[in-house]
PDB file of C-alpha atoms in Angstrom:
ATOM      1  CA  UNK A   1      -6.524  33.601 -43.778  1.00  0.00           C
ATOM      2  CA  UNK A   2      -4.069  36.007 -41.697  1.00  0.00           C
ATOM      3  CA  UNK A   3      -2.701  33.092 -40.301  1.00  0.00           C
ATOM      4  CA  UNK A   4      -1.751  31.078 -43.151  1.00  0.00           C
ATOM      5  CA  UNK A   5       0.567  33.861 -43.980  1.00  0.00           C
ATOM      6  CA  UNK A   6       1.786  34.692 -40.451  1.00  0.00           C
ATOM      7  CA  UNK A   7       1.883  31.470 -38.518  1.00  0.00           C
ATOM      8  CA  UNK A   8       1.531  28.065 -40.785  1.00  0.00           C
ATOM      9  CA  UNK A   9       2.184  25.772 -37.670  1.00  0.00           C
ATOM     10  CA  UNK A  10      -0.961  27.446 -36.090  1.00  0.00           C
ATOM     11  CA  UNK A  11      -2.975  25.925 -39.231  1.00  0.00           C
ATOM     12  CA  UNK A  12      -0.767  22.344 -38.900  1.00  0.00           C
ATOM     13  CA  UNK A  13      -1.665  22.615 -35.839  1.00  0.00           C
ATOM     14  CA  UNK A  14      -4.946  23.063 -36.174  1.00  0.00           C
ATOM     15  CA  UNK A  15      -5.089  20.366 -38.664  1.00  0.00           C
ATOM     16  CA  UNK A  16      -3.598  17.383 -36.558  1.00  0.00           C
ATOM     17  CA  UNK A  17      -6.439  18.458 -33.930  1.00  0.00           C
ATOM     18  CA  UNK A  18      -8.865  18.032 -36.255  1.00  0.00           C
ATOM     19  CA  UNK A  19      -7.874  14.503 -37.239  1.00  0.00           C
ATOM     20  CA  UNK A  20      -7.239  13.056 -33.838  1.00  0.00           C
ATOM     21  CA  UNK A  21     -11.036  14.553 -32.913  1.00  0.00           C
ATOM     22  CA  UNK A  22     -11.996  12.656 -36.162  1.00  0.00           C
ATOM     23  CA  UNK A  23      -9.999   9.393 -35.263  1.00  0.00           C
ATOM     24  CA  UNK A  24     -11.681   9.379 -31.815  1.00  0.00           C
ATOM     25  CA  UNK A  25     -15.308   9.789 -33.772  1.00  0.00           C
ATOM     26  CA  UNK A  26     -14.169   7.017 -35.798  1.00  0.00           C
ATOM     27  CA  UNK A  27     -13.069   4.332 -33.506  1.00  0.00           C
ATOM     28  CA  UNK A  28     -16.550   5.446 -31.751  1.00  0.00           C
ATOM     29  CA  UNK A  29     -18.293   4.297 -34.821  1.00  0.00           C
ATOM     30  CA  UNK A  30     -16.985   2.026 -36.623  1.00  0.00           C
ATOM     31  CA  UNK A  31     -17.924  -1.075 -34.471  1.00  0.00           C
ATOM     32  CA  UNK A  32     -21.155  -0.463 -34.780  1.00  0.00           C
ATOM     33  CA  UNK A  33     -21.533   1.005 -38.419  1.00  0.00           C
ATOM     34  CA  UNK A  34     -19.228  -0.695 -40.666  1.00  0.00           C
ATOM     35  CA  UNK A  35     -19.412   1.592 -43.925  1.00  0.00           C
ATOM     36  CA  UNK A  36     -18.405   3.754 -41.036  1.00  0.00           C
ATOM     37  CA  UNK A  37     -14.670   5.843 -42.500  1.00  0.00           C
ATOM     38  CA  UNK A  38     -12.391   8.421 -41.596  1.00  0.00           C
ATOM     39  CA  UNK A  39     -14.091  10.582 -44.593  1.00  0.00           C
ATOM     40  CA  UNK A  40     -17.769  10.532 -42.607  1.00  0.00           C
ATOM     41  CA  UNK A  41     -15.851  10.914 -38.849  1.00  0.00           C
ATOM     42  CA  UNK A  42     -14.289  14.632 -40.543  1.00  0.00           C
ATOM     43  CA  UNK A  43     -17.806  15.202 -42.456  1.00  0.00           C
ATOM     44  CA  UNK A  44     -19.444  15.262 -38.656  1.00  0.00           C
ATOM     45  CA  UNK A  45     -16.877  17.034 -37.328  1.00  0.00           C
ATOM     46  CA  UNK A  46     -17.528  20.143 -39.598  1.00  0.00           C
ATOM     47  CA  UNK A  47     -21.432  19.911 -39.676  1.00  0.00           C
ATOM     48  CA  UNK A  48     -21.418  17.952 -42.780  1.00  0.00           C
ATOM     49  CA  UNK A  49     -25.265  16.789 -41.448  1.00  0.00           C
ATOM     50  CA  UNK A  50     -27.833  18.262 -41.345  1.00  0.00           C
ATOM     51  CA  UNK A  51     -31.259  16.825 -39.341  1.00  0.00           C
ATOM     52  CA  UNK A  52     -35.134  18.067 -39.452  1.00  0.00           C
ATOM     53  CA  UNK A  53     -36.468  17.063 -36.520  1.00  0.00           C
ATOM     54  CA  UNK A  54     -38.944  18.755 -33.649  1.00  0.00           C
ATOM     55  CA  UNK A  55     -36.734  19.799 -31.183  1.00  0.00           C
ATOM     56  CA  UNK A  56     -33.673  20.141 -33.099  1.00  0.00           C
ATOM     57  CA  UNK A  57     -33.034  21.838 -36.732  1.00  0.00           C
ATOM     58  CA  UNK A  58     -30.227  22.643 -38.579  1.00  0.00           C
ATOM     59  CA  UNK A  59     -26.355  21.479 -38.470  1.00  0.00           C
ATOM     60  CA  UNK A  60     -25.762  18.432 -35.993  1.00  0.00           C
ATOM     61  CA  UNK A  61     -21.926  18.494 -34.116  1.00  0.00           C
ATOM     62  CA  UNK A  62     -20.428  15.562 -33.211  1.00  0.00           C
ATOM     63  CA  UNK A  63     -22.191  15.827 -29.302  1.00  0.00           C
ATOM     64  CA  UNK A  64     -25.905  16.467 -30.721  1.00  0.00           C
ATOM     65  CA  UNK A  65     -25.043  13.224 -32.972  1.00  0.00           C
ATOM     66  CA  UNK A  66     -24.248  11.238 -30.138  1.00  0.00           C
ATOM     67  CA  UNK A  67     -27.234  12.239 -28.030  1.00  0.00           C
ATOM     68  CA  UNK A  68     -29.499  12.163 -31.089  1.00  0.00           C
ATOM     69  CA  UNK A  69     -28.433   8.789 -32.159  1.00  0.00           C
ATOM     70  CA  UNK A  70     -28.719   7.398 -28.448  1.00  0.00           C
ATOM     71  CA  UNK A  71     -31.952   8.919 -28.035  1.00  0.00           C
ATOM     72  CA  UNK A  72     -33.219   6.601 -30.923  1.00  0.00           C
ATOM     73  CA  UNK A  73     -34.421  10.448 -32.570  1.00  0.00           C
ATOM     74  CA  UNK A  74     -32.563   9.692 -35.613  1.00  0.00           C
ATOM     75  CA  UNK A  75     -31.016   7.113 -37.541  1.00  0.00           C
ATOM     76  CA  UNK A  76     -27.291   6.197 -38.421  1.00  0.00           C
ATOM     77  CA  UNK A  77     -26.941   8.186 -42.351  1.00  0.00           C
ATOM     78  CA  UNK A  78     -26.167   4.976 -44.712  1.00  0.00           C
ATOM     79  CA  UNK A  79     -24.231   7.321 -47.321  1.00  0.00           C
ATOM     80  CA  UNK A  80     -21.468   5.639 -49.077  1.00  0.00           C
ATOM     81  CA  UNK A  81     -17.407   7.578 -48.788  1.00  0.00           C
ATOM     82  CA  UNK A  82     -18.095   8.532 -52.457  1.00  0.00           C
ATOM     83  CA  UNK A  83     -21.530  10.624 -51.827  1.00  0.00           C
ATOM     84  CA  UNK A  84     -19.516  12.510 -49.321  1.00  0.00           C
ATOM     85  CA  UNK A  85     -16.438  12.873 -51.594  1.00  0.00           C
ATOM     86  CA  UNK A  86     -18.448  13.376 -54.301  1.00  0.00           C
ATOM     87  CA  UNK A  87     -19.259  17.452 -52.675  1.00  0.00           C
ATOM     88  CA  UNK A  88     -15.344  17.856 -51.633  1.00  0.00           C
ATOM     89  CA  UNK A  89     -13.706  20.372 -54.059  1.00  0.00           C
ATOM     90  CA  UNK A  90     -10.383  18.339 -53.958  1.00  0.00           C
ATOM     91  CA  UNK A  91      -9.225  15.358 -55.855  1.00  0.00           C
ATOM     92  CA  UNK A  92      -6.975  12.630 -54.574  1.00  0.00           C
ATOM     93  CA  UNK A  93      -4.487  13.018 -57.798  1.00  0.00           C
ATOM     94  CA  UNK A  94      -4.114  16.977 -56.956  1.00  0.00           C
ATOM     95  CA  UNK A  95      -3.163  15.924 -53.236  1.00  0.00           C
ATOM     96  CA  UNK A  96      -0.726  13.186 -54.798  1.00  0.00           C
ATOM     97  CA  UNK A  97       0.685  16.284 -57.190  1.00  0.00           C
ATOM     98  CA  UNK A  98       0.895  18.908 -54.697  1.00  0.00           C
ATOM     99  CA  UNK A  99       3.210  15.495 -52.447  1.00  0.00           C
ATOM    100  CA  UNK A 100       5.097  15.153 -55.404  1.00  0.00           C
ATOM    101  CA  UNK A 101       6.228  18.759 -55.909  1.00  0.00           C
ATOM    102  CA  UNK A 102       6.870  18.748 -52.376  1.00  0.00           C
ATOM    103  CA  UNK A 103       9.284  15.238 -52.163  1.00  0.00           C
ATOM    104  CA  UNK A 104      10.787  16.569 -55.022  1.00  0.00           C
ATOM    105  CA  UNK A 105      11.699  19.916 -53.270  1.00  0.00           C
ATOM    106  CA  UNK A 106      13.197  18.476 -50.541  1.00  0.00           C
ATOM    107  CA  UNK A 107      15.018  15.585 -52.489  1.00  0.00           C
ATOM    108  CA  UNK A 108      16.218  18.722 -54.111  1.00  0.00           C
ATOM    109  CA  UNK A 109      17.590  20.699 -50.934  1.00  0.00           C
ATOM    110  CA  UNK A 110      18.971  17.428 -49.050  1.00  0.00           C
ATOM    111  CA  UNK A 111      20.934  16.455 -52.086  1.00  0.00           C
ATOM    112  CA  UNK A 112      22.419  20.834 -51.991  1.00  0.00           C
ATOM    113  CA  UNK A 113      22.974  20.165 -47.857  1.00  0.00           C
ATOM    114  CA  UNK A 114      25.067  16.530 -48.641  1.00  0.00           C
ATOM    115  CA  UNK A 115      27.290  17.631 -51.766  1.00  0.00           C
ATOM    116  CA  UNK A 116      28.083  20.619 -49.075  1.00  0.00           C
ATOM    117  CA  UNK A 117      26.144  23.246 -51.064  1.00  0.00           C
ATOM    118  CA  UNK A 118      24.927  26.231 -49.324  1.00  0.00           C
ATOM    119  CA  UNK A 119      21.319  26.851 -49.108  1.00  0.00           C
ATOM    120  CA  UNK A 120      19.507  30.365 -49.408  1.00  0.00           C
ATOM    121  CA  UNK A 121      17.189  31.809 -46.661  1.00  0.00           C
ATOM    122  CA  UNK A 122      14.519  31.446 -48.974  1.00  0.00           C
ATOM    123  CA  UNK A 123      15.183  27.768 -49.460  1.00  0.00           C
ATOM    124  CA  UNK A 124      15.567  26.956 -46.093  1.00  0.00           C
ATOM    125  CA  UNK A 125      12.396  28.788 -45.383  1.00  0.00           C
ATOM    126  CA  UNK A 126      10.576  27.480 -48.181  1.00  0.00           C
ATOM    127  CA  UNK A 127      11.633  23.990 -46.882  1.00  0.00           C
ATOM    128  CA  UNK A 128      10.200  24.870 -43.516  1.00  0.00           C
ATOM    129  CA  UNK A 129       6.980  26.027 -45.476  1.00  0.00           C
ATOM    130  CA  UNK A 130       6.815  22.723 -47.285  1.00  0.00           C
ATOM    131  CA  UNK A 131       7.402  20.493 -44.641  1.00  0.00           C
ATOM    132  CA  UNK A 132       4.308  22.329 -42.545  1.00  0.00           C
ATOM    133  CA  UNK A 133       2.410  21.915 -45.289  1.00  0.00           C
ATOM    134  CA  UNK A 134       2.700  17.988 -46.015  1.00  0.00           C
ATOM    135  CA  UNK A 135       2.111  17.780 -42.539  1.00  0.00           C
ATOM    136  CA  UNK A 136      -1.453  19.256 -42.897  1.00  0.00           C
ATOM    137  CA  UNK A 137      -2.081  17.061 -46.165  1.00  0.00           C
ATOM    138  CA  UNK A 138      -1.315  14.378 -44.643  1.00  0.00           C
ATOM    139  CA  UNK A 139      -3.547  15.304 -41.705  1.00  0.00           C
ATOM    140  CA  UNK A 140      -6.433  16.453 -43.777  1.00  0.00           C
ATOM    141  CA  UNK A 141      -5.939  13.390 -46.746  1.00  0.00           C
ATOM    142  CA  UNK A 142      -9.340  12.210 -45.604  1.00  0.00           C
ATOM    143  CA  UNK A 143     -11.077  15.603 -45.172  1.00  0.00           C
ATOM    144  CA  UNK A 144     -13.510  16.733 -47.513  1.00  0.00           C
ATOM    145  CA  UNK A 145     -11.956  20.019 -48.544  1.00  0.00           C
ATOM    146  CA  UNK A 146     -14.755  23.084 -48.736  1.00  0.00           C
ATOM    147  CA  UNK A 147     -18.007  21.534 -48.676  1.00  0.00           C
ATOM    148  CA  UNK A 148     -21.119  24.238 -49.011  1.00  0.00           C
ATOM    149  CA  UNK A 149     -24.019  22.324 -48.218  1.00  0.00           C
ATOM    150  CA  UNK A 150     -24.679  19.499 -45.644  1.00  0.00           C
ATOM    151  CA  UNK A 151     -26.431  16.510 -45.814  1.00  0.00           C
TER     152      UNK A 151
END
């Protein structure tokens, strides 16, 4: 949480290299599995599985899915984008909310910077703040957002 406060392009960061590692799982899955989404390549990618089997128990990563999968061990999981957004604490219409507020900040300081208004520090920093942070929605739009249990 430290770095929220003291470097948010650490965490933007961190978000777009969560959904390119995503995109790749997806593209890896999708011709072959096509319920396959961008919602089930991010569930993977945090140990949203879980498998019971002999030699391996407990939270499968994207690497132990592959091999798993390949080795015939376990089966592709036929669970619908709604099951898996059905555990995520976050709703599309707050994400569309929390875009709104943040267009209509920066509508707000664009139209200050054209009539030749002066903007505060604390504007220009909140608009700094904002921008990394629409950045990370947009990033994590298909992310189920804190999940407790996996599947």
């Amino acid at each position: 949480m430290y770095w929220v406060f003291m470097a948010p392009e650490l965490i933007t960061a961190w978000a777009n290299r969560q959904h390119w590692g995503a995109k790749r799982i997806y593209r890896e899955y999708k011709p072959y599995y096509k319920h396959w989404t961008m919602v089930h390549a991010h569930f993977l990618q945090m140990g949203g599985f879980h498998v019971s089997i002999n030699d391996h128990k407990g939270v499968v990563d994207p690497v132990a899915f592959r091999a798993l999968l390949s080795q015939g061990k376990i089966q592709f999981p036929m669970m619908s984008k709604e099951e898996i957004q059905d555990k995520s604490k976050s709703s599309a219409f707050a994400k569309h909310l929390l875009g709104l507020q943040a267009i209509w900040f920066n509508l707000q300081c664009f139209a200050r910077f054209d009539d030749g208004l002066p903007l505060t520090l604390l504007e220009v920093t909140t608009l700094a703040l904002v921008m990394a942070n629409v950045t990370t929605i947009g990033t994590w739009w298909h992310k189920p957002y804190d999940v407790q249990k996996p599947i």
